[in-house]
Coordinates of C-alpha atoms in Angstrom, one line a residue:
M271 CA 0.8 -39.1 -10.9
S272 CA 2.6 -41.4 -13.3
A273 CA 3.9 -40.0 -16.5
R274 CA 4.7 -41.7 -19.7
P275 CA 8.0 -40.9 -21.3
N276 CA 8.2 -41.2 -25.2
A277 CA 10.3 -40.2 -28.1
A278 CA 8.9 -36.7 -28.2
T279 CA 9.8 -36.0 -24.6
T280 CA 13.2 -37.5 -25.1
A281 CA 13.7 -34.9 -28.0
V282 CA 12.9 -32.2 -25.6
A283 CA 15.0 -33.5 -22.9
E284 CA 18.0 -33.6 -25.2
A285 CA 17.4 -30.0 -26.2
V286 CA 17.2 -29.0 -22.8
E287 CA 20.6 -30.7 -21.9
T288 CA 22.3 -28.9 -24.8
A289 CA 21.0 -25.6 -24.0
A290 CA 22.0 -26.0 -20.3
T291 CA 25.3 -27.0 -21.2
E292 CA 26.0 -24.2 -23.5
S293 CA 24.7 -21.5 -20.9
A294 CA 26.6 -22.8 -18.1
D295 CA 28.4 -19.9 -16.4
P296 CA 31.2 -21.3 -14.1
C297 CA 32.4 -17.8 -13.3
C298 CA 29.2 -16.6 -11.7
A299 CA 29.6 -16.2 -8.0
A300 CA 26.0 -17.4 -7.2
P301 CA 25.5 -21.2 -7.2
L302 CA 22.5 -21.0 -9.6
P303 CA 23.0 -18.2 -12.2
V304 CA 19.7 -16.1 -12.8
L305 CA 18.5 -13.9 -15.6
G306 CA 19.3 -10.3 -15.2
R307 CA 22.8 -10.8 -13.3
D308 CA 24.4 -8.7 -15.9
V309 CA 21.6 -6.0 -16.3
T310 CA 23.0 -2.4 -15.6
V311 CA 20.8 0.4 -14.4
P312 CA 21.3 4.2 -14.4
L313 CA 21.9 6.1 -11.1
V314 CA 20.3 9.5 -10.5
T315 CA 23.8 10.7 -9.4
G316 CA 25.2 9.9 -13.0
G317 CA 26.8 6.7 -14.5
E318 CA 25.4 3.0 -14.3
V319 CA 26.0 0.0 -11.9
T320 CA 25.0 -3.6 -12.2
Y321 CA 21.6 -4.0 -10.7
A322 CA 21.3 -5.7 -7.4
A323 CA 18.1 -7.5 -7.3
L324 CA 17.4 -8.0 -3.5
D325 CA 13.6 -8.4 -3.6
Y326 CA 13.6 -12.1 -4.1
A327 CA 10.6 -12.6 -1.4
A328 CA 8.4 -10.6 -3.9
S329 CA 9.5 -12.4 -7.0
A330 CA 12.8 -14.1 -7.6
P331 CA 14.6 -13.6 -10.8
A332 CA 14.2 -16.8 -13.3
L333 CA 17.0 -19.3 -13.1
Q334 CA 19.0 -19.4 -16.3
R335 CA 18.4 -23.1 -16.2
V336 CA 14.7 -22.7 -16.1
W337 CA 14.7 -20.1 -19.2
D338 CA 16.9 -22.6 -21.1
D339 CA 14.5 -25.3 -20.5
V340 CA 11.5 -23.4 -21.5
A341 CA 13.2 -22.0 -24.6
A342 CA 14.2 -25.6 -25.6
Y343 CA 10.6 -26.6 -25.1
A344 CA 8.8 -23.7 -26.8
P345 CA 9.0 -25.1 -30.4
Y346 CA 7.4 -28.2 -29.2
Y347 CA 4.4 -26.3 -27.6
G348 CA 1.0 -27.7 -28.1
S349 CA -2.5 -28.1 -26.5
V350 CA -2.5 -30.4 -23.3
H351 CA -5.0 -33.2 -22.8
R352 CA -6.7 -32.2 -26.0
G353 CA -4.9 -33.2 -29.1
A354 CA -3.9 -36.3 -31.1
G355 CA -1.2 -34.5 -32.9
Y356 CA 2.5 -35.1 -32.1
L357 CA 3.1 -32.0 -30.3
S358 CA -0.2 -32.1 -28.3
Q359 CA 1.1 -35.6 -27.1
L360 CA 4.4 -34.3 -26.2
S361 CA 3.1 -31.3 -24.3
T362 CA 0.7 -33.4 -22.3
D363 CA 3.5 -35.9 -21.3
L364 CA 5.7 -32.8 -20.4
F365 CA 2.7 -31.5 -18.3
E366 CA 2.3 -34.8 -16.4
N367 CA 5.9 -35.4 -16.0
S368 CA 6.2 -32.0 -14.4
R369 CA 3.4 -32.9 -12.0
A370 CA 5.4 -36.3 -11.1
T371 CA 8.7 -33.9 -10.5
V372 CA 6.7 -31.5 -8.2
A373 CA 5.4 -34.5 -6.2
E374 CA 8.9 -35.8 -5.9
F375 CA 10.2 -32.5 -4.9
L376 CA 7.6 -32.2 -2.2
D377 CA 8.1 -35.8 -1.1
C378 CA 4.2 -36.4 -1.3
R379 CA 2.7 -39.4 0.0
P380 CA 1.0 -42.3 -2.1
G381 CA -2.5 -40.9 -3.0
D382 CA -1.6 -37.2 -2.5
Q383 CA -2.7 -34.9 -5.5
V384 CA -0.6 -32.2 -7.1
V385 CA -3.0 -29.4 -8.5
F386 CA -1.6 -26.9 -10.7
T387 CA -2.9 -23.4 -10.0
R388 CA -1.6 -19.7 -10.7
S389 CA 0.0 -18.9 -7.4
T390 CA -0.1 -19.4 -3.7
T391 CA -3.0 -17.1 -3.3
D392 CA -4.9 -19.2 -5.8
S393 CA -3.9 -22.3 -4.2
L394 CA -5.1 -21.2 -0.8
N395 CA -8.3 -19.8 -2.2
L396 CA -8.8 -23.2 -3.9
L397 CA -8.6 -25.1 -0.6
A398 CA -10.8 -22.5 1.1
A399 CA -13.4 -23.3 -1.5
A400 CA -13.1 -27.0 -0.9
V401 CA -13.1 -27.0 3.1
P402 CA -16.3 -28.9 4.3
A403 CA -19.3 -26.8 5.6
D404 CA -18.9 -25.5 9.2
C405 CA -15.2 -26.1 9.0
Q406 CA -13.3 -24.3 11.9
V407 CA -10.1 -22.7 10.6
F408 CA -7.2 -21.5 12.8
V409 CA -4.8 -18.9 11.3
F410 CA -2.1 -16.7 13.1
E411 CA -2.4 -13.0 12.4
T412 CA 1.3 -13.2 11.2
E413 CA 0.3 -14.7 7.9
H414 CA 0.8 -13.2 4.5
H415 CA -2.8 -12.0 3.2
A416 CA -2.8 -14.9 0.7
S417 CA -3.1 -17.2 3.8
L418 CA -4.9 -14.8 6.1
L419 CA -7.8 -13.6 4.0
P420 CA -9.5 -16.4 2.1
W421 CA -11.0 -18.6 5.1
G422 CA -14.4 -17.5 5.5
S423 CA -14.1 -13.8 5.4
P424 CA -17.4 -12.2 4.3
H425 CA -15.3 -10.0 2.1
A426 CA -13.4 -12.9 0.5
P427 CA -14.5 -13.9 -3.1
G428 CA -15.3 -17.3 -4.1
R429 CA -16.7 -18.5 -0.8
R430 CA -19.2 -21.0 -2.5
G431 CA -21.0 -23.3 -0.2
S432 CA -18.6 -23.1 2.7
D433 CA -19.3 -21.5 6.2
A434 CA -16.0 -21.6 7.7
R435 CA -15.6 -20.2 11.2
V436 CA -12.3 -18.6 11.5
T437 CA -10.2 -18.0 14.8
Y438 CA -7.3 -15.4 14.2
L439 CA -4.5 -16.2 16.7
N440 CA -2.2 -13.4 18.2
A441 CA 1.5 -13.2 17.0
P442 CA 3.6 -15.7 19.2
R443 CA 7.1 -14.5 20.4
T444 CA 8.9 -17.9 20.3
P445 CA 8.2 -21.0 18.4
A446 CA 7.2 -22.9 21.5
Q447 CA 4.5 -20.2 22.2
A448 CA 3.2 -20.6 18.8
V449 CA 2.5 -24.3 19.4
E450 CA 1.1 -23.4 22.8
T451 CA -1.2 -21.1 21.3
L452 CA -2.4 -23.3 18.7
E453 CA -2.9 -26.2 21.2
R454 CA -5.0 -24.0 23.7
A455 CA -7.3 -22.8 20.6
L456 CA -7.8 -26.2 19.4
A457 CA -8.5 -27.7 22.8
D458 CA -11.3 -25.0 23.1
R459 CA -13.0 -25.9 19.6
D460 CA -15.9 -28.0 18.8
P461 CA -14.5 -31.5 18.9
Y462 CA -17.0 -33.0 16.4
G463 CA -16.6 -30.7 13.3
P464 CA -13.8 -30.6 10.8
A465 CA -11.0 -28.0 11.4
L466 CA -8.1 -26.6 9.5
V467 CA -4.8 -24.8 10.5
C468 CA -3.1 -22.6 8.1
V469 CA 0.6 -21.6 8.9
T470 CA 3.5 -20.3 7.2
G471 CA 6.8 -22.1 6.8
A472 CA 9.0 -19.0 6.8
S473 CA 7.7 -15.5 7.4
N474 CA 7.7 -13.2 4.3
V475 CA 8.6 -10.2 6.9
T476 CA 11.1 -11.5 9.1
G477 CA 12.4 -14.7 7.2
E478 CA 11.9 -16.7 10.6
L479 CA 11.4 -20.4 10.4
W480 CA 8.1 -21.6 11.9
P481 CA 7.9 -25.0 13.9
V482 CA 5.7 -26.6 11.2
K483 CA 6.3 -30.1 12.2
E484 CA 5.4 -29.4 16.0
L485 CA 2.4 -27.3 14.7
A486 CA 1.2 -30.2 12.5
A487 CA 1.6 -32.8 15.5
A488 CA -0.6 -30.3 17.6
A489 CA -3.2 -30.1 14.8
H490 CA -3.6 -33.8 14.4
A491 CA -3.5 -34.5 18.0
H492 CA -6.8 -32.4 18.1
G493 CA -8.4 -33.9 14.9
A494 CA -7.4 -31.0 12.8
R495 CA -5.8 -30.9 9.3
I496 CA -2.9 -28.2 8.5
V497 CA -1.9 -26.5 5.2
L498 CA 1.4 -25.0 4.8
D499 CA 2.1 -21.9 3.1
A500 CA 5.7 -22.7 1.7
A501 CA 5.8 -19.6 -0.7
Q502 CA 8.9 -18.4 1.3
L503 CA 10.2 -21.8 2.5
A504 CA 10.3 -23.9 -0.7
P505 CA 12.9 -21.7 -2.6
H506 CA 15.3 -21.8 0.4
H507 CA 14.8 -25.0 2.2
P508 CA 13.7 -28.7 1.4
V509 CA 10.0 -29.2 2.0
S510 CA 8.9 -32.8 2.7
V511 CA 5.0 -33.3 2.9
T512 CA 5.7 -36.7 4.5
D513 CA 8.2 -35.7 7.2
L514 CA 6.6 -32.4 8.0
D515 CA 3.2 -34.5 8.2
V516 CA 1.3 -31.6 6.7
D517 CA -2.1 -32.3 4.9
W518 CA -1.3 -29.7 2.0
V519 CA 1.3 -27.5 1.0
A520 CA 1.0 -24.3 -1.3
F521 CA 3.7 -22.4 -3.1
S522 CA 4.3 -20.1 -6.3
G523 CA 6.5 -20.6 -9.2
H524 CA 7.6 -17.0 -9.4
K525 CA 9.2 -17.2 -5.8
L526 CA 11.0 -20.6 -6.9
Y527 CA 12.8 -18.9 -9.7
A528 CA 10.1 -19.9 -12.2
P529 CA 8.1 -17.2 -14.0
F530 CA 5.0 -17.6 -16.1
G531 CA 2.3 -17.4 -13.4
S532 CA 1.8 -21.0 -12.0
G533 CA 1.5 -22.4 -8.5
V534 CA 0.9 -25.6 -6.7
L535 CA -1.5 -27.0 -4.2
A536 CA -0.3 -30.6 -3.2
G537 CA -1.6 -33.0 -0.5
R538 CA -4.7 -35.0 0.5
A539 CA -7.2 -35.8 -2.2
D540 CA -10.4 -36.4 -0.1
W541 CA -11.7 -32.7 0.5
L542 CA -10.7 -31.8 -3.1
Q543 CA -12.6 -34.6 -4.6
D544 CA -15.7 -34.0 -2.4
S545 CA -15.8 -30.3 -3.3
Q546 CA -17.3 -28.7 -6.4
P547 CA -14.7 -27.8 -9.0
Y548 CA -12.7 -24.5 -8.5
L549 CA -13.5 -23.4 -12.0
A550 CA -16.4 -25.0 -14.1
G551 CA -15.4 -25.7 -17.5
G552 CA -13.4 -28.1 -20.1
G553 CA -10.9 -30.3 -18.7
A554 CA -12.5 -30.5 -15.1
S555 CA -15.5 -32.4 -16.7
R556 CA -15.4 -36.1 -17.5
K557 CA -18.7 -36.3 -19.1
V558 CA -21.5 -33.7 -19.9
A559 CA -25.0 -34.8 -21.1
R560 CA -28.2 -32.9 -22.0
R561 CA -31.3 -34.1 -19.8
A562 CA -34.8 -34.8 -21.1
D563 CA -36.0 -31.7 -19.2
G564 CA -33.5 -29.5 -21.1
G565 CA -31.0 -29.3 -18.2
V566 CA -27.2 -30.5 -18.2
D567 CA -25.8 -33.5 -16.2
V568 CA -22.0 -33.3 -15.4
E569 CA -19.7 -35.8 -14.2
W570 CA -16.5 -34.3 -12.8
H571 CA -13.1 -35.6 -12.7
T572 CA -11.9 -37.1 -9.2
T573 CA -8.3 -36.4 -10.2
A574 CA -6.3 -33.1 -10.0
A575 CA -8.0 -32.2 -13.4
R576 CA -11.1 -31.5 -11.4
H577 CA -9.7 -28.2 -10.2
E578 CA -7.6 -27.4 -13.4
A579 CA -10.5 -26.4 -15.8
G580 CA -9.4 -24.5 -18.9
S581 CA -6.2 -24.8 -20.9
P582 CA -3.4 -25.3 -18.5
N583 CA -0.4 -23.1 -18.3
V584 CA 2.1 -25.8 -19.5
I585 CA 5.0 -23.5 -19.9
G586 CA 4.4 -22.2 -16.3
V587 CA 4.2 -25.7 -15.0
Y588 CA 7.2 -26.8 -16.8
S589 CA 9.1 -23.9 -15.3
I590 CA 8.3 -25.0 -11.9
A591 CA 9.5 -28.6 -12.5
S592 CA 12.6 -27.2 -14.1
A593 CA 13.4 -25.1 -10.9
C594 CA 12.6 -28.2 -8.5
K595 CA 15.2 -30.2 -10.6
A596 CA 17.8 -27.4 -10.5
L597 CA 17.4 -26.9 -6.7
T598 CA 17.4 -30.5 -6.0
E599 CA 20.6 -31.1 -8.1
A600 CA 22.4 -28.2 -6.6
G601 CA 21.7 -29.7 -3.1
F602 CA 19.9 -27.6 -0.3
D603 CA 22.5 -28.6 2.1
A604 CA 25.1 -26.5 0.0
L605 CA 22.4 -23.7 -0.9
V606 CA 21.5 -23.4 2.9
A607 CA 25.0 -23.1 3.9
R608 CA 25.8 -20.3 1.5
E609 CA 22.5 -18.4 2.2
N610 CA 23.3 -18.4 6.0
H611 CA 26.5 -16.8 5.1
L612 CA 24.7 -14.1 3.2
I613 CA 22.2 -13.6 6.2
A614 CA 25.1 -13.3 8.5
T615 CA 26.9 -10.8 6.3
V616 CA 23.6 -8.7 6.2
R617 CA 22.7 -8.9 9.9
A618 CA 26.4 -8.2 11.0
G619 CA 26.5 -5.0 8.7
L620 CA 23.0 -3.8 10.0
A621 CA 24.1 -4.5 13.6
E622 CA 27.0 -2.0 13.1
V623 CA 24.3 0.8 12.6
P624 CA 22.7 1.9 15.8
E625 CA 19.9 3.6 13.8
V626 CA 18.7 0.4 12.4
R627 CA 16.3 -1.9 14.0
V628 CA 15.7 -5.4 12.6
L629 CA 12.2 -6.8 13.0
S630 CA 11.9 -10.3 14.6
L631 CA 9.2 -12.2 16.3
F632 CA 11.5 -15.0 17.6
G633 CA 14.7 -13.1 18.4
D634 CA 18.2 -12.9 16.9
D635 CA 19.1 -16.5 17.3
A636 CA 15.9 -17.8 15.4
P637 CA 16.8 -19.7 12.2
R638 CA 15.7 -17.9 9.0
V639 CA 15.9 -17.6 5.3
G640 CA 17.1 -14.8 3.3
V641 CA 14.6 -12.3 4.3
I642 CA 15.2 -9.4 6.6
S643 CA 13.0 -6.4 7.4
F644 CA 14.0 -3.3 9.4
V645 CA 13.4 0.3 10.0
V646 CA 15.9 3.3 10.2
E647 CA 15.6 6.0 12.8
G648 CA 15.1 9.3 11.2
W649 CA 14.1 8.0 7.9
N650 CA 10.7 6.9 6.3
S651 CA 11.3 3.6 5.0
S652 CA 9.9 4.5 1.5
H653 CA 12.3 7.4 1.3
F654 CA 15.2 5.0 2.3
A655 CA 14.3 2.4 -0.2
A656 CA 14.0 5.0 -3.1
A657 CA 17.5 6.3 -2.3
L658 CA 18.8 2.7 -2.2
S659 CA 17.5 2.1 -5.7
A660 CA 18.2 5.6 -7.3
E661 CA 21.7 6.1 -5.9
Y662 CA 23.1 2.7 -5.5
G663 CA 21.2 0.4 -7.9
I664 CA 19.8 -1.8 -5.3
G665 CA 16.1 -3.0 -5.5
V666 CA 14.5 -3.7 -2.2
R667 CA 10.9 -3.5 -1.0
D668 CA 9.2 -1.0 1.3
G669 CA 5.7 -1.0 2.9
L670 CA 3.9 -3.6 4.9
F671 CA 4.7 -6.6 2.7
C672 CA 0.9 -7.8 2.3
A673 CA 1.3 -8.8 6.0
H674 CA -0.3 -5.7 7.7
P675 CA -1.2 -7.1 10.9
L676 CA 2.1 -8.5 11.5
V677 CA 4.3 -5.5 10.3
R678 CA 2.2 -3.1 12.5
T679 CA 2.5 -5.5 15.5
L680 CA 6.3 -5.6 15.1
L681 CA 6.5 -1.7 14.4
G682 CA 4.2 -1.1 17.4
S683 CA 4.4 2.6 18.4
D684 CA 8.0 3.2 16.9
P685 CA 7.9 6.9 15.5
Q686 CA 8.2 7.0 11.8
D687 CA 9.6 10.2 10.6
P688 CA 7.9 11.5 7.5
G689 CA 11.2 12.1 5.6
E690 CA 10.6 13.4 2.1
C691 CA 8.4 10.7 1.1
G692 CA 5.4 8.9 2.7
A693 CA 4.6 5.2 2.9
P694 CA 2.3 4.2 -0.1
E695 CA 0.1 2.5 2.2
A696 CA -0.6 5.3 4.5
A697 CA -4.0 7.0 4.2
P698 CA -4.3 10.8 4.2
G699 CA -3.7 11.9 7.7
E700 CA -2.6 8.6 8.9
R701 CA 0.7 8.1 10.8
S702 CA 3.3 6.6 8.3
L703 CA 4.1 3.0 9.3
N704 CA 6.1 0.9 6.9
A705 CA 9.4 -1.0 6.8
I706 CA 12.2 -1.9 4.5
R707 CA 12.8 -5.6 3.4
V708 CA 15.9 -7.0 1.7
S709 CA 15.6 -10.5 0.4
F710 CA 18.1 -12.8 -1.5
G711 CA 18.7 -16.5 -2.4
A712 CA 20.5 -18.9 -4.7
G713 CA 21.2 -16.4 -7.4
T714 CA 22.6 -13.6 -5.2
P715 CA 26.2 -12.7 -5.6
D716 CA 28.2 -11.8 -2.4
E717 CA 28.8 -8.3 -3.9
H718 CA 25.2 -7.5 -3.9
V719 CA 24.7 -7.9 -0.2
E720 CA 28.1 -6.1 0.5
R721 CA 26.9 -3.2 -1.6
F722 CA 23.7 -3.1 0.3
V723 CA 25.4 -3.2 3.6
G724 CA 27.8 -0.3 2.4
A725 CA 24.9 1.7 1.1
V726 CA 22.8 1.4 4.3
K727 CA 25.9 2.7 6.2
E728 CA 26.6 5.6 3.9
L729 CA 22.9 6.7 3.7
V730 CA 22.7 6.8 7.6
R731 CA 26.0 8.4 7.7
N732 CA 25.7 11.0 4.9
G733 CA 22.1 11.1 4.0
A734 CA 20.7 11.0 0.5
Q735 CA 22.6 12.8 -2.1
W736 CA 19.3 13.7 -3.9
K737 CA 16.0 15.2 -3.4
Y738 CA 12.8 12.9 -3.5
R739 CA 9.2 13.3 -3.8
T740 CA 5.9 11.4 -3.5
E741 CA 4.5 10.7 -6.9
D742 CA 1.5 8.3 -7.6
G743 CA 2.1 7.0 -4.1
R744 CA 5.6 6.2 -4.6
C745 CA 8.8 7.9 -3.5
V746 CA 10.8 8.9 -6.5
P747 CA 13.9 11.2 -7.3
D748 CA 12.8 14.8 -7.7
R749 CA 14.0 15.7 -11.3
G750 CA 12.5 19.1 -11.4

């Protein structure tokens, strides 16, 4: 994963440094300024307000640093790994330097590969296509669909040549129970075949941190490998492949303050080298030759390029590397401390509202990232979220958060009042089950979470000021 700096990359680095200096915003309350921090939105009740983006768990806003770095590079954009020209050579250097930056950010081991993908979902589907035949996969029902569905499902696309056997594990109620559940399942498995454990680092529903290091130790003790879904963990906490002792880690750029549609799968090379390329095409092939019988012989790369066919998303990759550098330079200790302050503010505010129930697997004292889901007695969650947006300029998420089994387990048989709007996921005639999720991070000013807490209290106390209706599956203000 070595990269070769040259005069061209030095020129881009100087442009980036100048742009970052000129865009510095020392007055911003958040430690890492993001795009959109000054955007105003109209309120249905009249007037405008600065938008409070509290849906980081879906897609975090781009860091200003990332945007400036990409803008500084954009004039130098060229094809990667394919051109002899100056800009192509520069772009290739930038691409491979970005690979090295991500490897350092993840504290990868010597010999690990960093493969660039489109997203966490793409990364885990890539790994699912690379698992050996007859692999046993163990996954908790609490996972996001990106890590719940790719493993051997008859409905999953791209299951080329793999017959993985999947065991879905029930939702644990403590971190210790998670480890015990996995150990029991692994003890009962076929001890001679390959096995893989898939686990999240931080829940996209509750924000709770999972005991990844202990789960990795349990997996390895039983001869299994483990992949970490770090989509919600990496933007909030340091992720060390070496310290956690995971075999692979996957995450997305768009949750790490880096837009443009790129992701990462990093870890052990052997299964990736032994599998067929994820996509067949240019870049993945080292040599292609016609045979005498009219067919084609292909020699595939054994490096990360094996699974990076096609023209790579160099801007997306560079944005991830820029975000990794920004988070590292800001210091995770300081970022975590401030985020814990925001979490405490939100949780304390919600605790003052008896009608609010915060969803949790591991209990109030469990460490967590800035992701909190809840329901409000007497409200359908879609209605509540729509009112937060239309009347207060606050963007949150409502629904089942692409983690349907987990949210349904957490909601249980709680009554869900229909309100004026139904849940978008509810089928006709189905009881409406959904929740509200508020999420935040390094770009969130204190005012945004304070406004959110105040809005929740006002809505519960006074009700919505506007009428709402369901339109195309969404709850929207009724302007008729």
